Amino acid sequence: MPTIKSNGINFYYEERGSGEPLLLIMGITAPGAVWNVHVADWKHHFRCIIGDNRGVGQTDKPAGPYSSEQMADDYAGLLDSLGLDSVHVVGCSMGSTIAQQLAIRHPHKVKSLVLMCPWARCDNYAKGLFRHIMNAKAKFRPEEFSLYIQLLIFSKSSWDNEEKHAELEAGRNQDAVNPFPQPLHGLEGQAAACISHNALNDLGKINKPTLVIGGREDIFTPVWMAEEVAGAIPGAELFLYEKLGHAFHFENTDDFNIRVKNWLSSVPA
């Protein structure tokens, strides 16, 4: 399995597909494999590059705190190792904060941005929520912690759908036997990066095509956060799914995959 040295850590990544390079950055607690349902489609159109963030999966998990700037530099090192000058970037939740910093700190490496359920800064509620996530991780069994995260990110429409409800239960059962569980200090490092991220004053420097996308029923990163990010990046487009939450990309995967693929394909070469 491919691992490279980047920014002082051993960084795990995978590649699938061919075409223009597409870097995928996942959110807090999640390894890169969570992109699989999207990469199953996108690999037919793009060279998908999927990393495990610092603190999770098969990448090193040093003691924190981490920062979104530091994690962006992790990915800059990955791109350097792969000899890639400019890539499309899709970042989900915490991954969107990393993608913002990648575009700010390494603008020549970014061709376009898709920022999913993003935030430019945390208000006091968001900071409290991330602190509670750390507390829950410290006290819950893995399947209990998984349930808490599911309650945060999936909308009522998913909980009311029997098929999706069964999928959520299966996901919790898988988390109970995860061969690469995230240690508490890895989650704490990532949560610190989420809390401290504040790029609002620098988003105006981003001059890359940008799509901001979210769900109107997102209780984790509410709509005002997506609207603030889209309003701060010149020319950014904003799309919000009706009746879907933070996990809109799982709740309506077919539409999301096509929507993002078509948008990326429309970016000028």
Coordinates of C-alpha atoms in Angstrom, one line a residue:
M1 CA 0.0 0.0 0.0
P2 CA 1.5 3.4 -1.0
T3 CA 2.8 5.6 1.8
I4 CA 5.0 8.7 1.3
K5 CA 6.8 11.0 3.7
S6 CA 5.1 14.4 3.8
N7 CA 5.4 17.3 6.3
G8 CA 7.1 15.0 8.8
I9 CA 4.6 12.1 8.8
N10 CA 4.0 8.9 6.9
F11 CA 1.0 9.7 4.7
Y12 CA -1.1 6.9 3.3
Y13 CA -2.9 7.4 -0.1
E14 CA -4.5 5.5 -2.9
E15 CA -5.1 6.2 -6.6
R16 CA -7.9 5.0 -8.8
G17 CA -8.8 5.8 -12.4
S18 CA -7.3 8.0 -15.0
G19 CA -7.7 11.5 -16.5
E20 CA -7.3 14.9 -14.9
P21 CA -6.1 14.5 -11.3
L22 CA -8.7 14.9 -8.6
L23 CA -7.7 15.2 -5.0
L24 CA -10.3 14.1 -2.4
I25 CA -10.0 15.2 1.2
M26 CA -12.4 13.7 3.8
G27 CA -13.7 15.1 7.1
I28 CA -13.1 14.6 10.8
T29 CA -13.0 10.9 12.0
A30 CA -13.2 9.5 8.5
P31 CA -10.5 7.7 6.5
G32 CA -10.2 8.2 2.7
A33 CA -12.1 5.0 2.0
V34 CA -15.3 6.9 2.8
W35 CA -15.0 8.3 -0.7
N36 CA -15.5 4.9 -2.2
V37 CA -19.1 5.4 -3.3
H38 CA -18.1 8.5 -5.2
V39 CA -14.9 7.2 -6.6
A40 CA -16.8 4.2 -8.0
D41 CA -18.2 6.7 -10.5
W42 CA -15.5 9.4 -10.7
K43 CA -12.7 7.0 -11.4
H44 CA -14.1 6.6 -15.0
H45 CA -13.5 10.3 -15.6
F46 CA -10.6 11.4 -13.3
R47 CA -7.4 10.2 -11.7
C48 CA -8.7 10.1 -8.1
I49 CA -6.2 10.6 -5.3
I50 CA -7.5 9.7 -1.9
G51 CA -5.6 10.3 1.3
D52 CA -6.0 9.3 4.9
N53 CA -5.8 12.6 6.9
R54 CA -3.3 13.1 9.6
G55 CA -4.7 11.4 12.7
V56 CA -6.8 8.7 11.1
G57 CA -6.7 5.5 9.0
Q58 CA -3.2 4.3 7.9
T59 CA -1.6 7.7 8.1
D60 CA 0.5 8.7 11.1
K61 CA -1.4 9.9 14.2
P62 CA 1.0 12.1 16.1
A63 CA -0.2 14.0 19.2
G64 CA -1.9 17.2 18.4
P65 CA -3.2 19.8 18.2
Y66 CA -3.3 19.9 14.4
S67 CA -4.2 22.8 12.2
S68 CA -5.9 23.2 8.9
E69 CA -2.8 24.9 7.6
Q70 CA -0.6 22.0 8.7
M71 CA -3.0 19.4 7.1
A72 CA -3.0 21.4 3.9
D73 CA 0.8 21.2 3.8
D74 CA 0.5 17.4 4.3
Y75 CA -1.4 17.3 1.0
A76 CA 0.9 19.8 -0.7
G77 CA 3.7 17.3 0.1
L78 CA 1.7 14.4 -1.3
L79 CA 1.1 16.3 -4.6
D80 CA 4.9 17.1 -4.8
S81 CA 5.7 13.4 -4.3
L82 CA 3.3 12.5 -7.1
G83 CA 4.8 15.2 -9.4
L84 CA 1.4 16.9 -9.8
D85 CA 1.5 20.7 -10.5
S86 CA -2.3 21.4 -10.4
V87 CA -5.3 19.3 -9.4
H88 CA -9.0 19.6 -8.9
V89 CA -9.8 19.4 -5.2
V90 CA -12.9 18.2 -3.4
G91 CA -13.0 18.6 0.3
C92 CA -15.8 17.4 2.7
S93 CA -16.4 19.1 6.0
M94 CA -13.0 19.3 7.8
G95 CA -11.7 18.4 4.3
S96 CA -13.2 21.6 3.0
T97 CA -11.1 23.6 5.6
I98 CA -8.0 21.8 4.4
A99 CA -8.9 22.5 0.8
Q100 CA -9.4 26.2 1.6
Q101 CA -5.9 26.4 3.1
L102 CA -4.4 24.4 0.2
A103 CA -5.8 27.0 -2.2
I104 CA -4.6 29.9 0.0
R105 CA -1.2 28.6 0.9
H106 CA -0.4 26.7 -2.4
P107 CA -2.6 28.4 -5.0
H108 CA -0.6 27.1 -8.0
K109 CA -1.4 23.5 -6.9
V110 CA -5.2 24.0 -7.1
K111 CA -7.1 24.1 -10.4
S112 CA -10.7 24.2 -8.9
L113 CA -12.4 23.6 -5.6
V114 CA -15.5 21.8 -4.5
L115 CA -16.2 22.7 -0.9
M116 CA -18.8 20.4 0.7
C117 CA -20.5 21.5 3.9
P118 CA -17.7 24.0 4.6
W119 CA -17.0 26.7 7.2
A120 CA -14.7 29.6 7.2
R121 CA -14.7 30.0 10.9
C122 CA -16.4 28.5 14.0
D123 CA -18.9 30.3 16.1
N124 CA -19.2 29.4 19.8
Y125 CA -21.8 26.7 19.0
A126 CA -19.6 25.0 16.6
K127 CA -16.6 25.1 19.0
G128 CA -18.8 23.5 21.7
L129 CA -20.0 20.8 19.3
F130 CA -16.4 19.8 18.4
R131 CA -15.5 19.7 22.1
H132 CA -18.5 17.5 22.7
I133 CA -17.4 15.2 19.9
M134 CA -14.1 14.8 21.7
N135 CA -15.9 14.0 25.0
A136 CA -18.1 11.5 23.3
K137 CA -15.1 9.8 21.7
A138 CA -13.5 9.4 25.1
K139 CA -16.6 7.8 26.7
F140 CA -18.4 5.9 24.0
R141 CA -17.8 2.4 22.6
P142 CA -17.0 2.7 18.8
E143 CA -20.5 1.8 17.7
E144 CA -22.0 4.3 20.2
F145 CA -19.7 7.0 18.9
S146 CA -20.7 6.1 15.3
L147 CA -24.4 6.5 16.3
Y148 CA -23.7 10.0 17.7
I149 CA -22.0 11.1 14.5
Q150 CA -24.8 9.6 12.4
L151 CA -27.3 11.6 14.4
L152 CA -25.3 14.8 13.6
I153 CA -24.9 14.2 9.9
F154 CA -27.9 12.4 8.5
S155 CA -31.2 14.1 8.0
K156 CA -34.7 13.0 9.1
S157 CA -35.3 11.7 5.5
S158 CA -32.6 9.1 6.0
W159 CA -33.7 8.0 9.5
D160 CA -37.3 7.6 8.1
N161 CA -36.2 5.5 5.2
E162 CA -36.1 1.8 6.1
E163 CA -33.3 0.9 3.6
K164 CA -31.1 3.8 4.7
H165 CA -31.8 3.1 8.3
A166 CA -30.6 -0.4 7.9
E167 CA -27.5 0.9 6.2
L168 CA -26.8 3.2 9.1
E169 CA -27.0 0.2 11.5
A170 CA -24.7 -1.8 9.3
G171 CA -22.2 1.1 9.3
R172 CA -22.2 1.1 13.1
N173 CA -21.6 -2.6 13.2
Q174 CA -18.6 -2.2 10.9
D175 CA -17.2 0.6 13.1
A176 CA -17.3 -1.8 16.1
V177 CA -14.7 -4.0 14.4
N178 CA -12.7 -1.3 12.5
P179 CA -9.1 -2.7 11.9
F180 CA -7.7 0.9 12.0
P181 CA -9.7 2.6 14.8
Q182 CA -9.0 6.3 15.3
P183 CA -7.3 6.9 18.6
L184 CA -8.6 9.6 20.9
H185 CA -5.6 11.8 20.5
G186 CA -6.0 11.6 16.7
L187 CA -9.6 12.8 16.9
E188 CA -8.6 15.5 19.4
G189 CA -5.9 16.7 17.0
Q190 CA -8.4 16.9 14.2
A191 CA -11.0 18.6 16.3
A192 CA -8.5 21.2 17.3
A193 CA -7.8 21.9 13.6
C194 CA -11.6 22.3 13.1
I195 CA -12.0 24.7 16.0
S196 CA -9.0 26.9 15.2
H197 CA -9.7 27.1 11.4
N198 CA -10.4 30.8 10.5
A199 CA -9.8 31.6 6.8
L200 CA -12.5 34.1 6.4
N201 CA -10.2 37.1 5.8
D202 CA -8.1 35.1 3.2
L203 CA -10.9 33.5 1.2
G204 CA -11.0 36.6 -1.1
K205 CA -7.5 35.6 -2.3
I206 CA -8.9 32.4 -3.9
N207 CA -9.3 33.0 -7.7
K208 CA -10.0 29.4 -8.7
P209 CA -13.4 28.1 -9.9
T210 CA -15.3 27.1 -6.8
L211 CA -18.5 25.2 -6.0
V212 CA -19.9 25.3 -2.5
I213 CA -22.4 22.6 -1.8
G214 CA -24.4 21.6 1.2
G215 CA -27.7 20.5 2.7
R216 CA -30.4 22.8 4.0
E217 CA -31.1 20.5 7.0
D218 CA -27.4 20.3 8.1
I219 CA -27.3 20.7 11.9
F220 CA -23.6 20.1 12.1
T221 CA -22.4 22.8 9.7
P222 CA -25.5 25.0 9.2
V223 CA -26.4 26.8 6.0
W224 CA -25.0 30.1 7.2
M225 CA -21.5 28.6 7.1
A226 CA -21.8 27.5 3.5
E227 CA -23.3 30.9 2.5
E228 CA -20.5 32.7 4.3
V229 CA -17.8 30.7 2.4
A230 CA -19.5 31.1 -0.9
G231 CA -19.9 34.9 -0.3
A232 CA -16.3 35.3 0.5
I233 CA -14.8 33.5 -2.5
P234 CA -15.0 35.7 -5.7
G235 CA -17.3 34.0 -8.2
A236 CA -18.1 31.0 -6.1
E237 CA -21.3 29.0 -6.9
L238 CA -23.6 27.8 -4.2
F239 CA -25.9 24.8 -4.3
L240 CA -27.9 23.5 -1.4
Y241 CA -29.9 20.3 -1.3
E242 CA -33.4 20.5 0.0
K243 CA -34.4 18.3 3.0
L244 CA -30.9 16.8 3.2
G245 CA -28.2 17.2 6.0
H246 CA -24.5 17.2 6.4
A247 CA -24.3 13.8 4.7
F248 CA -26.2 14.9 1.6
H249 CA -23.6 13.2 -0.6
F250 CA -24.6 9.8 0.9
E251 CA -28.3 10.7 1.1
N252 CA -28.5 11.5 -2.7
T253 CA -25.3 10.0 -4.1
D254 CA -26.5 9.6 -7.6
D255 CA -27.3 13.3 -8.1
F256 CA -24.2 14.4 -6.2
N257 CA -21.8 12.2 -8.2
I258 CA -23.2 13.5 -11.5
R259 CA -23.5 17.1 -10.4
V260 CA -19.8 17.2 -9.2
K261 CA -18.5 15.3 -12.2
N262 CA -20.3 17.6 -14.6
W263 CA -19.1 20.7 -12.8
L264 CA -15.5 19.6 -12.7
S265 CA -15.7 18.7 -16.4
S266 CA -16.9 22.2 -17.2
V267 CA -13.8 23.9 -15.6
P268 CA -11.6 25.3 -18.4
A269 CA -8.5 23.3 -19.1

